[in-house]
Amino acid sequence: MSAPRSRKFLGVLPLPERTYVADALRAETVGGVLLLVAAVAALIWANTPIGDSYEAVRDYHLGPASLGLDLSVQHWAADGLLAIFFFVAGIELKRELVAGELRDPRAAALPVIAALCGMAAPAAVYLIVTTSAGGSTDGWAVPTATDIAFALAVLAVIGTSLPSALRAFLLTLAVVDDLFAILIIAIFFTSDLDFAALGGAVLGLAVFWLLLKKGVRGWYVYVPLALVIWGLMYNSGVHATIAGVAMGLMLRCTRREGEEYSPGEHIEHIVRPLSAGLAVPLFALFAAGVSVSGGSLTEVFTRPETLGVVLGLVVGKSLGIFGGTWLAARFTRAELNDDLAWPDVFAVAALAGIGFTVSLLIGELAFADDPVLADEVKAAVLVGSLIAAVLAGVLLKLRVRRYQELYEEEERDEDHDGIPDIYEQDNPAYHLRMAEIYEKKAAEHRRRAEAAGVSRGDGDSPA
């Protein structure tokens, strides 16, 4: 019996998957830039003489108290607007499970194992640091998250065009990362349950699913229902963002005959700009405004909780993802793409150490009873993410020429038919079109040579 065939890890993506990844990451990159702007604005606002106004706006309460929704602006951003972010994350996860990299268990094994190791290692680093120094272990989940938008914004700033396989690997890692972050929030950060409100939320989700199955259309049906489900989920004691995830997972993300896009893809295309352009930046604006001074930055590296977060993001994430990827490839007979090297995987693993949106959210939840420590942990998230970004930027810049060559090769479309040539190389029609293109170029070359007075022998012919 012949040995099982090995398969390429980080090889060329199927064309539909490549197109989807390119579109998704393009939107995430724009959102990431806005996220960076919002974070910088928050830091400046909170550390200037008008810093008191930042706290006043952040802590201002509004909303119907009779419905249990008299919340501060900060809580509306974290519990309300981030539900939109997690709704999009739910759609992304559903699509990956039914039509993307996670559809095939063999192909999914590697990024899932990498993501799990990339969450377990930072948690372990945090626990080792805090337990050895007598700190609080409550923040073990803070460094486990990856912020894909922030990571892509870093790529945009340093000007690195990663090959599609590396970009897809980063996106898949982030999707799996979001799944387990959602589970962590649901399991470990659920307060005392109000079973009546939880039952109402579950009933609302059932109605939402039934309407989808019946093919009912119209935003005026689903948006009010979604708001009711969110309000009930918030009052149940389960973190309200779980409602967004649940509704995202219910959408159909497979295309039927005659459909250009599935309903899930269509709705994601509509909602993603709202998430990336409004919800996440506003959350960052009211979450990242921590006091930054020489003393506070020093404490980030001396207090066990904050040092654990920094080392978890920088060391735990990179070693966890790289180690998990290498082990998974080693035991699943997956061979690395010949055009890439293992240092490329380590660079992407370091980039995944940028934990921002979900890390800040978990930091707020983990230290809700200690606002001072919560702010210090937020500062640690910012510092750790910055270090991870610089480290990844340096590593990626070392190979930038190779990445650009691979990216240009993937994008080349000599016959201008809208399909990159790399996907047509085994197609006889492709070779016929290329022969025609080269013949036209040769004829043009002959005409230019004749016009320039260059004589040719009768036996000459273009190569």
Coordinates of N, CA and C in Angstrom, one line a residue, residues 29-153:
T29 N -8.7 45.9 6.3 CA -7.6 46.8 6.3 C -8.0 48.3 6.5
V30 N -9.1 48.7 5.8 CA -9.6 50.0 6.0 C -10.1 50.2 7.4
G31 N -10.8 49.2 7.9 CA -11.3 49.2 9.3 C -10.2 49.3 10.3
G32 N -9.1 48.6 10.0 CA -7.9 48.6 10.9 C -7.3 50.0 10.9
V33 N -7.2 50.7 9.8 CA -6.7 52.1 9.8 C -7.5 53.0 10.7
L34 N -8.9 52.8 10.5 CA -9.8 53.6 11.4 C -9.6 53.3 12.9
L35 N -9.4 52.0 13.1 CA -9.2 51.5 14.5 C -7.9 52.2 15.1
L36 N -6.8 52.2 14.3 CA -5.6 52.9 14.7 C -5.8 54.3 15.0
V37 N -6.6 55.0 14.1 CA -6.8 56.4 14.3 C -7.6 56.6 15.6
A38 N -8.7 55.8 15.8 CA -9.5 55.9 17.0 C -8.7 55.7 18.3
A39 N -7.8 54.7 18.3 CA -7.0 54.4 19.5 C -6.0 55.5 19.8
V40 N -5.4 56.1 18.7 CA -4.5 57.2 19.0 C -5.3 58.4 19.5
A41 N -6.5 58.7 18.9 CA -7.3 59.8 19.3 C -7.7 59.6 20.8
A42 N -8.0 58.4 21.2 CA -8.4 58.2 22.6 C -7.2 58.4 23.5
L43 N -6.0 58.0 23.2 CA -4.9 58.2 24.0 C -4.5 59.7 24.1
I44 N -4.6 60.4 23.0 CA -4.4 61.9 23.1 C -5.4 62.6 23.9
W45 N -6.7 62.3 23.7 CA -7.8 62.9 24.4 C -7.7 62.7 25.9
A46 N -7.3 61.4 26.3 CA -7.3 61.1 27.7 C -6.0 61.6 28.4
N47 N -5.0 62.0 27.6 CA -3.7 62.4 28.2 C -3.4 63.9 28.0
T48 N -4.4 64.7 27.7 CA -4.2 66.1 27.5 C -5.0 66.9 28.7
P49 N -4.8 68.2 28.7 CA -5.5 68.9 29.8 C -7.0 68.8 29.8
I50 N -7.6 68.3 28.7 CA -9.0 68.1 28.6 C -9.4 66.7 28.8
G51 N -8.5 65.9 29.5 CA -8.8 64.5 29.8 C -10.0 64.3 30.6
D52 N -10.4 65.3 31.5 CA -11.6 65.1 32.3 C -12.8 65.0 31.4
S53 N -12.8 65.7 30.3 CA -14.0 65.6 29.4 C -14.1 64.2 28.8
Y54 N -13.0 63.5 28.6 CA -13.0 62.2 28.0 C -13.7 61.3 29.0
E55 N -13.4 61.4 30.3 CA -14.0 60.5 31.3 C -15.5 60.9 31.4
A56 N -15.8 62.2 31.3 CA -17.2 62.6 31.4 C -18.0 62.0 30.3
V57 N -17.5 62.0 29.1 CA -18.3 61.5 27.9 C -18.4 60.0 28.1
R58 N -17.2 59.4 28.4 CA -17.2 57.9 28.5 C -18.2 57.3 29.5
D59 N -18.3 58.1 30.6 CA -19.1 57.6 31.8 C -20.5 58.1 31.7
Y60 N -20.9 58.9 30.7 CA -22.2 59.5 30.6 C -23.2 58.3 30.4
H61 N -24.3 58.3 31.2 CA -25.3 57.3 31.1 C -26.5 57.7 30.2
L62 N -27.0 56.8 29.4 CA -28.2 57.0 28.7 C -28.9 55.7 28.4
G63 N -30.2 55.8 28.0 CA -30.9 54.5 27.7 C -32.1 54.3 28.7
P64 N -33.1 53.5 28.3 CA -34.2 53.3 29.1 C -33.9 52.5 30.4
A65 N -34.0 53.1 31.5 CA -33.7 52.4 32.8 C -34.8 51.3 33.0
S66 N -36.0 51.5 32.6 CA -37.1 50.6 32.8 C -36.8 49.2 32.1
L67 N -36.0 49.3 31.1 CA -35.7 48.0 30.4 C -34.3 47.5 30.8
G68 N -33.8 48.1 31.8 CA -32.4 47.6 32.3 C -31.3 48.0 31.4
L69 N -31.5 49.1 30.6 CA -30.5 49.5 29.6 C -30.1 51.0 29.8
D70 N -30.0 51.4 31.1 CA -29.4 52.7 31.4 C -27.9 52.5 31.5
L71 N -27.2 52.6 30.4 CA -25.8 52.2 30.3 C -24.9 53.5 30.0
S72 N -23.7 53.4 30.4 CA -22.7 54.4 30.1 C -22.4 54.3 28.6
V73 N -21.8 55.4 28.1 CA -21.4 55.4 26.7 C -20.4 54.2 26.4
Q74 N -19.5 54.0 27.4 CA -18.5 53.0 27.3 C -19.2 51.6 27.2
H75 N -20.2 51.4 28.0 CA -20.9 50.1 28.0 C -21.7 49.9 26.7
W76 N -22.3 51.0 26.2 CA -23.0 50.9 24.9 C -22.1 50.5 23.8
A77 N -20.8 51.0 23.9 CA -19.9 50.7 22.8 C -19.4 49.2 23.0
A78 N -19.2 48.8 24.2 CA -18.7 47.4 24.5 C -19.8 46.4 24.3
D79 N -20.9 46.6 24.8 CA -22.0 45.6 24.8 C -22.9 45.8 23.6
G80 N -23.1 47.0 23.1 CA -24.0 47.2 22.0 C -23.3 47.2 20.6
L81 N -22.4 48.1 20.4 CA -21.7 48.2 19.1 C -20.9 47.0 18.8
L82 N -20.2 46.4 19.8 CA -19.4 45.2 19.5 C -20.3 44.0 19.2
A83 N -21.6 44.0 19.5 CA -22.5 43.0 19.0 C -22.5 42.9 17.5
I84 N -22.4 44.1 16.8 CA -22.3 44.1 15.4 C -21.0 43.5 14.9
F85 N -19.9 43.8 15.6 CA -18.6 43.1 15.3 C -18.7 41.6 15.4
F86 N -19.3 41.1 16.4 CA -19.4 39.7 16.6 C -20.5 39.1 15.7
F87 N -21.4 39.8 15.3 CA -22.4 39.4 14.2 C -21.6 39.0 13.0
V88 N -20.7 40.0 12.5 CA -19.9 39.7 11.3 C -19.0 38.5 11.6
A89 N -18.4 38.4 12.8 CA -17.6 37.3 13.1 C -18.3 36.0 13.0
G90 N -19.6 36.0 13.4 CA -20.4 34.8 13.3 C -20.6 34.4 11.9
I91 N -20.8 35.4 11.0 CA -21.0 35.1 9.6 C -19.7 34.5 9.0
E92 N -18.6 35.1 9.4 CA -17.3 34.6 8.9 C -17.0 33.2 9.3
L93 N -17.4 32.9 10.6 CA -17.2 31.6 11.1 C -18.0 30.6 10.3
K94 N -19.3 30.9 10.1 CA -20.2 30.1 9.4 C -19.7 29.8 8.0
R95 N -19.3 30.8 7.3 CA -18.8 30.7 6.0 C -17.5 29.8 5.9
E96 N -16.6 30.0 6.9 CA -15.4 29.1 7.0 C -15.8 27.7 7.2
L97 N -16.9 27.4 8.0 CA -17.3 26.1 8.3 C -17.9 25.4 7.1
V98 N -18.7 26.1 6.3 CA -19.4 25.5 5.2 C -18.8 25.6 3.8
A99 N -18.0 26.7 3.7 CA -17.5 26.9 2.3 C -16.0 27.3 2.3
G100 N -15.4 27.4 3.4 CA -14.0 27.9 3.5 C -13.0 26.9 3.9
E101 N -11.9 27.4 4.5 CA -10.8 26.5 4.9 C -11.2 25.5 6.0
L102 N -12.2 25.8 6.8 CA -12.6 24.9 7.9 C -13.6 23.8 7.4
R103 N -14.0 23.8 6.1 CA -15.0 22.8 5.7 C -14.4 21.4 5.6
D104 N -13.1 21.3 5.2 CA -12.5 20.0 5.1 C -11.7 19.8 6.4
P105 N -12.1 18.7 7.1 CA -11.4 18.5 8.4 C -9.9 18.4 8.3
R106 N -9.4 17.7 7.3 CA -8.0 17.6 7.1 C -7.3 19.0 6.9
A107 N -7.9 19.8 6.1 CA -7.4 21.1 5.9 C -7.5 22.0 7.1
A108 N -8.6 21.8 7.8 CA -9.0 22.7 8.9 C -8.1 22.3 10.2
A109 N -7.6 21.1 10.2 CA -6.8 20.7 11.4 C -5.7 21.6 11.7
L110 N -5.0 22.0 10.7 CA -3.7 22.8 10.9 C -4.0 24.2 11.5
P111 N -4.9 25.0 10.8 CA -5.2 26.3 11.4 C -5.9 26.2 12.7
V112 N -6.7 25.2 12.9 CA -7.4 25.1 14.2 C -6.4 24.8 15.3
I113 N -5.5 23.8 15.1 CA -4.5 23.5 16.1 C -3.6 24.7 16.3
A114 N -3.2 25.4 15.3 CA -2.4 26.6 15.4 C -3.1 27.6 16.3
A115 N -4.4 27.8 16.0 CA -5.1 28.8 16.8 C -5.3 28.4 18.2
L116 N -5.6 27.2 18.5 CA -5.7 26.7 19.8 C -4.4 26.8 20.6
C117 N -3.3 26.4 20.0 CA -2.0 26.6 20.6 C -1.7 28.1 20.8
G118 N -2.1 28.9 19.9 CA -1.9 30.4 19.9 C -2.8 31.0 21.0
M119 N -3.7 30.3 21.6 CA -4.5 30.8 22.7 C -4.1 30.2 24.0
A120 N -3.7 28.9 24.0 CA -3.3 28.2 25.2 C -1.9 28.8 25.7
A121 N -1.0 29.0 24.7 CA 0.3 29.5 25.2 C 0.3 30.8 25.8
P122 N -0.4 31.8 25.3 CA -0.4 33.1 26.0 C -1.1 33.0 27.4
A123 N -2.1 32.2 27.5 CA -2.8 32.0 28.8 C -1.8 31.3 29.8
A124 N -1.0 30.4 29.3 CA 0.0 29.7 30.1 C 1.0 30.7 30.6
V125 N 1.5 31.5 29.6 CA 2.5 32.5 30.0 C 2.0 33.5 31.1
Y126 N 0.8 33.9 30.9 CA 0.2 34.8 31.8 C 0.1 34.2 33.2
L127 N -0.4 32.9 33.3 CA -0.5 32.2 34.5 C 0.8 32.0 35.2
I128 N 1.8 31.6 34.4 CA 3.2 31.4 35.0 C 3.7 32.7 35.6
V129 N 3.6 33.8 34.9 CA 4.1 35.1 35.4 C 3.3 35.5 36.7
T130 N 2.0 35.4 36.6 CA 1.2 35.9 37.8 C 1.3 35.0 39.0
T131 N 1.3 33.7 38.8 CA 1.3 32.8 40.0 C 2.7 32.9 40.6
S132 N 3.7 33.0 39.8 CA 5.1 33.1 40.4 C 5.4 34.4 41.1
A133 N 4.6 35.4 40.8 CA 4.8 36.7 41.4 C 3.7 37.1 42.4
G134 N 2.7 36.2 42.6 CA 1.6 36.5 43.5 C 0.6 37.4 42.9
G135 N 0.4 37.5 41.6 CA -0.5 38.4 41.0 C -1.9 37.7 40.8
S136 N -2.8 38.5 40.3 CA -4.2 37.9 40.0 C -4.2 37.1 38.8
T137 N -4.8 36.0 38.8 CA -4.9 35.1 37.6 C -6.2 35.4 36.8
D138 N -7.0 36.4 37.2 CA -8.2 36.6 36.6 C -8.1 37.0 35.1
G139 N -7.0 37.6 34.7 CA -6.8 38.1 33.4 C -6.2 37.1 32.4
W140 N -6.2 35.8 32.7 CA -5.5 34.8 31.9 C -6.0 34.9 30.4
A141 N -7.3 35.3 30.2 CA -7.8 35.3 28.8 C -7.5 36.5 28.0
V142 N -6.9 37.5 28.7 CA -6.7 38.8 28.0 C -5.8 38.7 26.8
P143 N -4.6 38.0 26.9 CA -3.7 37.9 25.8 C -4.0 36.8 24.8
T144 N -5.1 36.2 24.9 CA -5.4 35.1 24.0 C -6.0 35.5 22.6
A145 N -6.4 36.8 22.5 CA -7.2 37.2 21.3 C -6.3 37.8 20.3
T146 N -6.6 37.7 19.0 CA -5.9 38.4 17.9 C -6.9 39.4 17.2
D147 N -6.4 40.5 16.9 CA -7.2 41.6 16.3 C -6.8 41.6 14.8
I148 N -7.6 41.0 13.9 CA -7.2 40.9 12.5 C -7.2 42.3 11.9
A149 N -8.1 43.2 12.2 CA -8.1 44.5 11.6 C -6.9 45.3 11.9
F150 N -6.5 45.2 13.2 CA -5.3 45.9 13.6 C -4.1 45.3 12.9
A151 N -4.0 44.0 12.8 CA -2.9 43.4 12.2 C -2.8 43.8 10.7
L152 N -3.9 43.8 10.0 CA -3.9 44.2 8.6 C -3.6 45.7 8.4
A153 N -3.9 46.5 9.4 CA -3.6 47.9 9.4 C -2.0 48.1 9.5

